[in-house]
Amino acid sequence: MRLAFLTALILLFSGCQKEVITISKTASEAFYVENAGASMRVLVQGNTASNIFILIIHGGPGASSYVYNTDYISQNLENNCALVYWDQRNAGASQGNSNAKNLHLELMVDDLKKVIQVLKYRYGQDMSLFLLGHSFGGLIAADFITRPTNQNMLKGMINVDGSHNYPLNDTLTRQMLLNEGMNQVSQKSKVKKWEQIIRYCRTHTGNFTLEESQQLETYASKAEGYIGVEQIDLVSMVLKNAITDQSPLTSILVNFMYSDDSAFNQELATANFSESLYKVTIPVLILWGKYDFVCPPELGQDFYNRINSTDKKMVFSSVSGHNLMLQDEKLFCDEVNAFVLAHR
């Protein structure tokens, strides 16, 4: 029995090298976590001596966590805590097998659990760990925290413009596009562009196919620019950080292209965790862009209303869209700092 237990531990943690662990106020170290054919890159940066860690679950699928590793966030968050920039399987700088059978939500949730286990092994079981889910990352986070005992691994969760219910998400995006489109046309602002969106929304009213869902998301991204929300060039940011962090550009490109796998996106199109959110009791901070058409504010409100956390807070940014942490950096850092310091 003891031999079997030791063998399991060795297999579980064989991908980490404890001797490179840095406990300091300015740590910066990368390592890989292996699970089911994927070798997922993790960058831990900031104040590991604080014993406070924020694990970022990035958007996508197929994007990268390093887009959030901005100078402002480094200077205003990483002094108080350590940020964990995890690239999911088939995303960013992660490597390993890229086959369809290993690209599904169930396994990605298991990946997240493995990353948490490795973090606790490296930096201590008593660490104060917070999940931060953005966009698609919110779906993974919602799945993870509604499973038995997983909340015991965390001090809290931060939901930044995250989706927990894709069918509801599509319905709310359509309605927000339609409402704002008619408002903009009445003001004679970018009339032709908004009329195209209005026509599409009026002829696609529900039970959305994957193609319809993707088109709504495309219009949602454009809508932010049409009303003057700051546009973020995510591709340039990923490339910039890839060079800074010495990430393999080939992996980033191939992973982004492969993430378009239709079977996986078909699975996501029906993902819905609204009915399970009552299980959530840990402290939760919800940050949302007022002009987020991709994941409309009502989606965040649904998350807030359904969780059973007695300690929960929802904050709206009056200037941002779907990328609040990049479009309203001060609000993001101020709220996250206050939240993790209060619940560490």
Coordinates of C-alpha atoms in Angstrom, one line a residue:
M1 CA 0.0 0.0 0.0
R2 CA 2.8 2.4 1.0
L3 CA 4.7 1.6 -2.2
A4 CA 1.7 2.2 -4.4
F5 CA 1.1 5.6 -2.7
L6 CA 4.7 6.7 -3.2
T7 CA 4.6 5.5 -6.8
A8 CA 1.4 7.5 -7.5
L9 CA 3.1 10.6 -6.0
I10 CA 6.1 10.2 -8.2
L11 CA 4.0 9.9 -11.3
L12 CA 1.8 12.8 -10.4
F13 CA 4.7 15.2 -9.7
S14 CA 7.4 13.9 -12.0
G15 CA 7.0 17.0 -14.2
C16 CA 8.1 19.5 -11.6
Q17 CA 11.6 20.4 -10.4
K18 CA 11.5 21.5 -6.8
E19 CA 15.1 22.7 -6.8
V20 CA 14.2 25.7 -9.0
I21 CA 11.5 27.1 -6.7
T22 CA 12.0 30.7 -5.8
I23 CA 10.5 32.2 -2.7
S24 CA 11.0 36.0 -3.0
K25 CA 9.2 39.3 -3.8
T26 CA 10.4 39.2 -7.4
A27 CA 10.2 35.6 -8.5
S28 CA 9.9 34.6 -12.1
E29 CA 10.1 31.0 -13.1
A30 CA 8.5 28.7 -15.8
F31 CA 7.8 25.0 -15.6
Y32 CA 5.6 22.5 -17.4
V33 CA 2.8 20.4 -16.0
E34 CA 2.1 17.2 -17.9
N35 CA -1.3 15.5 -18.1
A36 CA -2.9 13.2 -20.6
G37 CA -0.6 13.9 -23.5
A38 CA -0.3 17.7 -22.8
S39 CA 2.7 19.5 -21.5
M40 CA 1.3 22.8 -20.2
R41 CA 3.5 25.8 -19.6
V42 CA 3.2 27.7 -16.4
L43 CA 4.9 31.0 -15.5
V44 CA 4.9 32.0 -11.8
Q45 CA 5.8 35.7 -11.4
G46 CA 5.7 38.1 -8.6
N47 CA 5.7 38.0 -4.8
T48 CA 5.8 34.2 -4.0
A49 CA 6.9 35.2 -0.4
S50 CA 3.5 36.6 0.2
N51 CA 2.0 33.1 0.0
I52 CA -0.8 34.5 -2.1
F53 CA -1.2 33.1 -5.6
I54 CA -3.7 34.0 -8.3
L55 CA -4.1 31.3 -11.0
I56 CA -5.3 32.8 -14.3
I57 CA -7.6 30.7 -16.4
H58 CA -7.3 32.4 -19.8
G59 CA -9.9 32.9 -22.5
G60 CA -10.0 31.1 -25.8
P61 CA -10.0 28.3 -26.5
G62 CA -6.5 28.3 -27.9
A63 CA -5.4 31.8 -26.6
S64 CA -2.6 32.4 -24.0
S65 CA -2.3 33.5 -20.4
Y66 CA 0.6 35.8 -21.2
V67 CA -1.7 38.4 -22.8
Y68 CA -2.5 39.3 -19.2
N69 CA 1.1 39.7 -18.2
T70 CA 1.2 43.5 -18.8
D71 CA 3.6 46.0 -17.3
Y72 CA 0.8 47.6 -15.3
I73 CA -0.4 44.3 -13.8
S74 CA 3.2 43.4 -13.0
Q75 CA 3.8 46.7 -11.2
N76 CA 0.4 46.8 -9.4
L77 CA -0.5 43.2 -8.6
E78 CA 2.7 41.2 -8.5
N79 CA 4.2 43.3 -5.6
N80 CA 1.4 41.9 -3.3
C81 CA 1.0 38.4 -4.7
A82 CA 2.3 35.9 -7.2
L83 CA 0.4 35.5 -10.5
V84 CA 0.3 32.1 -12.1
Y85 CA 0.1 32.4 -15.9
W86 CA -1.1 28.9 -17.1
D87 CA -1.4 28.0 -20.8
Q88 CA -4.1 25.4 -21.2
R89 CA -3.7 22.3 -23.3
N90 CA -3.5 23.2 -27.0
A91 CA -3.1 26.8 -26.1
G92 CA -0.3 29.4 -26.0
A93 CA 3.1 27.9 -25.4
S94 CA 1.9 24.5 -24.2
Q95 CA 3.1 21.5 -26.1
G96 CA 2.3 17.8 -26.4
N97 CA -0.2 15.8 -28.4
S98 CA -2.9 17.7 -30.2
N99 CA -5.6 15.2 -30.9
A100 CA -9.3 15.7 -30.7
K101 CA -10.0 13.1 -28.1
N102 CA -7.8 15.0 -25.7
L103 CA -9.5 18.3 -26.2
H104 CA -12.7 18.5 -24.2
L105 CA -14.0 20.3 -21.1
E106 CA -13.8 17.4 -18.7
L107 CA -10.1 16.9 -19.3
M108 CA -9.4 20.6 -19.1
V109 CA -10.9 20.7 -15.7
D110 CA -8.7 17.8 -14.7
D111 CA -5.7 19.8 -16.1
L112 CA -6.7 22.7 -13.8
K113 CA -6.7 20.4 -10.8
K114 CA -3.3 19.0 -11.7
V115 CA -1.9 22.5 -12.0
I116 CA -3.2 23.3 -8.6
Q117 CA -1.8 20.2 -7.1
V118 CA 1.6 20.9 -8.5
L119 CA 1.5 24.5 -7.3
K120 CA 0.7 23.4 -3.8
Y121 CA 3.5 20.8 -4.0
R122 CA 6.0 23.4 -5.1
Y123 CA 5.0 26.4 -2.9
G124 CA 3.2 24.8 0.1
Q125 CA -0.1 23.2 0.9
D126 CA -1.0 26.2 3.0
M127 CA -0.8 28.7 0.1
S128 CA -3.7 31.2 -0.3
L129 CA -4.9 30.3 -3.8
F130 CA -7.4 32.2 -5.9
L131 CA -8.8 31.3 -9.3
L132 CA -9.2 34.1 -11.9
G133 CA -11.3 33.1 -14.9
H134 CA -11.8 35.3 -17.9
S135 CA -14.1 34.7 -20.8
F136 CA -13.8 31.0 -21.7
G137 CA -11.7 30.6 -18.6
G138 CA -14.9 31.4 -16.7
L139 CA -16.5 28.3 -18.0
I140 CA -13.6 26.1 -16.9
A141 CA -13.7 27.8 -13.5
A142 CA -17.5 27.4 -13.1
D143 CA -17.2 23.7 -14.0
F144 CA -14.3 23.2 -11.5
I145 CA -15.7 25.0 -8.5
T146 CA -19.1 23.2 -8.7
R147 CA -17.5 19.8 -8.4
P148 CA -17.3 18.1 -5.0
T149 CA -14.5 19.3 -2.6
N150 CA -12.7 21.4 -5.3
Q151 CA -13.6 24.6 -3.4
N152 CA -11.6 23.3 -0.5
M153 CA -8.4 23.9 -2.5
L154 CA -9.2 27.7 -2.9
K155 CA -9.5 30.8 -0.8
G156 CA -11.8 32.5 -3.4
M157 CA -12.6 33.1 -7.1
I158 CA -12.4 36.1 -9.3
N159 CA -14.7 36.1 -12.4
V160 CA -13.8 38.7 -15.0
D161 CA -16.2 38.8 -17.9
G162 CA -16.4 35.0 -17.7
S163 CA -19.0 32.8 -19.3
H164 CA -20.7 30.0 -17.3
N165 CA -23.6 29.3 -19.7
Y166 CA -23.1 29.5 -23.4
P167 CA -26.7 29.2 -24.6
L168 CA -27.7 32.0 -22.2
N169 CA -24.6 33.9 -23.3
D170 CA -25.7 33.8 -27.0
T171 CA -29.2 34.9 -26.1
L172 CA -27.9 37.9 -24.1
T173 CA -25.4 38.9 -26.8
R174 CA -28.1 38.9 -29.5
Q175 CA -30.4 41.1 -27.3
M176 CA -27.6 43.5 -26.4
L177 CA -26.6 43.9 -30.0
L178 CA -30.1 44.4 -31.1
N179 CA -30.9 47.0 -28.4
E180 CA -27.7 49.0 -28.8
G181 CA -27.9 48.7 -32.6
M182 CA -31.3 50.4 -32.7
N183 CA -30.1 53.0 -30.3
Q184 CA -27.0 53.8 -32.4
V185 CA -29.1 53.9 -35.6
S186 CA -31.5 56.4 -34.0
Q187 CA -28.5 58.6 -33.3
K188 CA -27.3 58.1 -36.9
S189 CA -24.0 56.6 -35.7
K190 CA -22.4 54.1 -38.1
V191 CA -25.8 53.3 -39.5
K192 CA -24.8 50.8 -42.2
K193 CA -22.6 48.7 -39.8
W194 CA -25.3 48.6 -37.2
E195 CA -28.1 47.9 -39.7
Q196 CA -26.2 44.8 -40.8
I197 CA -26.0 43.6 -37.2
I198 CA -29.7 44.4 -36.6
R199 CA -30.7 42.4 -39.7
Y200 CA -28.7 39.4 -38.5
C201 CA -30.2 39.5 -35.0
R202 CA -33.7 39.8 -36.3
T203 CA -33.3 36.7 -38.6
H204 CA -31.5 34.6 -36.0
T205 CA -33.6 34.5 -32.9
G206 CA -32.7 31.4 -30.8
N207 CA -31.6 27.8 -30.6
F208 CA -28.3 29.0 -32.2
T209 CA -26.1 26.7 -34.2
L210 CA -22.4 26.9 -33.7
E211 CA -22.0 29.0 -36.8
E212 CA -24.6 31.5 -35.5
S213 CA -22.9 31.6 -32.1
Q214 CA -19.6 32.4 -33.7
Q215 CA -21.1 35.1 -35.9
L216 CA -22.8 36.7 -32.9
E217 CA -19.4 36.7 -31.1
T218 CA -17.8 38.4 -34.2
Y219 CA -20.4 41.1 -34.2
A220 CA -20.0 41.5 -30.4
S221 CA -16.3 42.2 -30.8
K222 CA -17.0 44.7 -33.6
A223 CA -19.7 46.4 -31.6
E224 CA -17.3 47.4 -28.8
G225 CA -15.2 49.3 -31.4
Y226 CA -18.3 50.9 -33.0
I227 CA -19.3 52.6 -29.7
G228 CA -15.7 53.7 -28.8
V229 CA -14.5 51.2 -26.3
E230 CA -10.7 50.9 -26.4
Q231 CA -9.6 48.1 -28.7
I232 CA -7.0 45.7 -27.6
D233 CA -4.7 44.0 -30.2
L234 CA -4.4 40.7 -28.5
V235 CA -2.3 39.1 -31.2
S236 CA 0.4 41.8 -30.9
M237 CA 0.3 41.4 -27.1
V238 CA 0.7 37.6 -27.3
L239 CA 3.7 38.0 -29.7
K240 CA 5.3 40.7 -27.5
N241 CA 5.0 38.6 -24.4
A242 CA 6.1 35.4 -26.2
I243 CA 9.4 37.1 -27.1
T244 CA 9.8 38.5 -23.5
D245 CA 9.1 35.2 -21.9
Q246 CA 11.0 33.1 -24.6
S247 CA 7.8 31.2 -25.5
P248 CA 7.9 29.1 -28.7
L249 CA 6.0 31.1 -31.4
T250 CA 5.4 28.0 -33.5
S251 CA 3.5 26.4 -30.6
I252 CA 1.4 29.5 -30.1
L253 CA 0.4 29.7 -33.7
V254 CA -0.3 26.0 -34.1
N255 CA -2.3 25.8 -30.9
F256 CA -4.4 28.8 -31.9
M257 CA -5.2 27.2 -35.2
Y258 CA -6.0 23.8 -33.7
S259 CA -8.3 25.3 -31.1
D260 CA -10.9 25.8 -33.9
D261 CA -11.6 22.0 -33.7
S262 CA -15.3 21.8 -34.5
A263 CA -16.1 18.9 -32.2
F264 CA -14.8 20.7 -29.2
N265 CA -16.6 23.9 -30.0
Q266 CA -19.8 21.9 -30.5
E267 CA -19.4 20.6 -26.9
L268 CA -18.9 24.1 -25.6
A269 CA -21.9 25.5 -27.5
T270 CA -24.2 23.7 -25.0
A271 CA -22.2 24.0 -21.8
N272 CA -24.3 25.3 -19.0
F273 CA -23.5 25.5 -15.3
S274 CA -26.2 27.9 -14.1
E275 CA -28.1 25.2 -12.2
S276 CA -24.9 24.1 -10.4
L277 CA -23.8 27.5 -9.1
Y278 CA -25.8 27.2 -5.9
K279 CA -22.9 24.9 -4.7
V280 CA -20.5 27.9 -4.7
T281 CA -19.9 29.1 -1.1
I282 CA -16.3 30.5 -1.3
P283 CA -15.7 34.3 -1.5
V284 CA -16.3 35.6 -5.0
L285 CA -15.3 38.8 -6.8
I286 CA -17.1 39.5 -10.1
L287 CA -15.7 42.2 -12.4
W288 CA -17.6 43.1 -15.6
G289 CA -17.4 45.6 -18.4
K290 CA -20.5 47.7 -18.9
Y291 CA -20.0 47.5 -22.7
D292 CA -19.1 43.8 -22.9
F293 CA -21.2 42.4 -25.8
V294 CA -19.3 39.1 -25.9
C295 CA -20.3 38.2 -22.4
P296 CA -23.0 40.8 -21.5
P297 CA -23.4 42.2 -18.0
E298 CA -26.6 40.2 -17.4
L299 CA -24.5 37.1 -17.6
G300 CA -22.4 38.3 -14.7
Q301 CA -25.6 39.2 -12.8
D302 CA -26.9 35.6 -13.4
F303 CA -23.6 34.3 -11.9
Y304 CA -23.9 36.6 -8.9
N305 CA -27.5 35.8 -8.2
R306 CA -27.1 32.0 -8.4
I307 CA -24.0 31.5 -6.2
N308 CA -24.6 30.9 -2.4
S309 CA -21.5 32.8 -1.3
T310 CA -22.2 35.1 1.6
D311 CA -19.2 37.1 0.7
K312 CA -19.7 38.2 -2.9
K313 CA -19.2 41.4 -4.7
M314 CA -19.9 42.6 -8.3
V315 CA -18.2 45.6 -9.8
F316 CA -18.9 47.2 -13.2
S317 CA -16.4 49.1 -15.2
S318 CA -17.9 52.1 -16.9
V319 CA -15.3 52.2 -19.7
S320 CA -14.5 48.6 -20.6
G321 CA -15.9 45.9 -22.8
H322 CA -14.9 42.2 -22.8
N323 CA -11.2 42.7 -21.7
L324 CA -11.7 44.6 -18.4
M325 CA -8.2 43.8 -17.0
L326 CA -6.7 45.5 -20.1
Q327 CA -9.2 48.2 -20.7
D328 CA -9.6 49.4 -17.0
E329 CA -6.3 48.3 -15.5
K330 CA -6.6 50.5 -12.4
L331 CA -10.0 49.2 -11.4
F332 CA -8.9 45.7 -12.0
C333 CA -5.8 45.8 -9.9
D334 CA -7.4 47.8 -7.1
E335 CA -10.3 45.4 -6.8
V336 CA -8.2 42.3 -7.1
N337 CA -5.6 43.5 -4.6
A338 CA -8.3 44.4 -2.0
F339 CA -10.1 41.0 -2.5
V340 CA -7.1 38.7 -2.1
L341 CA -5.6 40.7 0.8
A342 CA -9.0 40.5 2.6
H343 CA -9.3 36.7 2.1
R344 CA -5.8 35.4 2.1

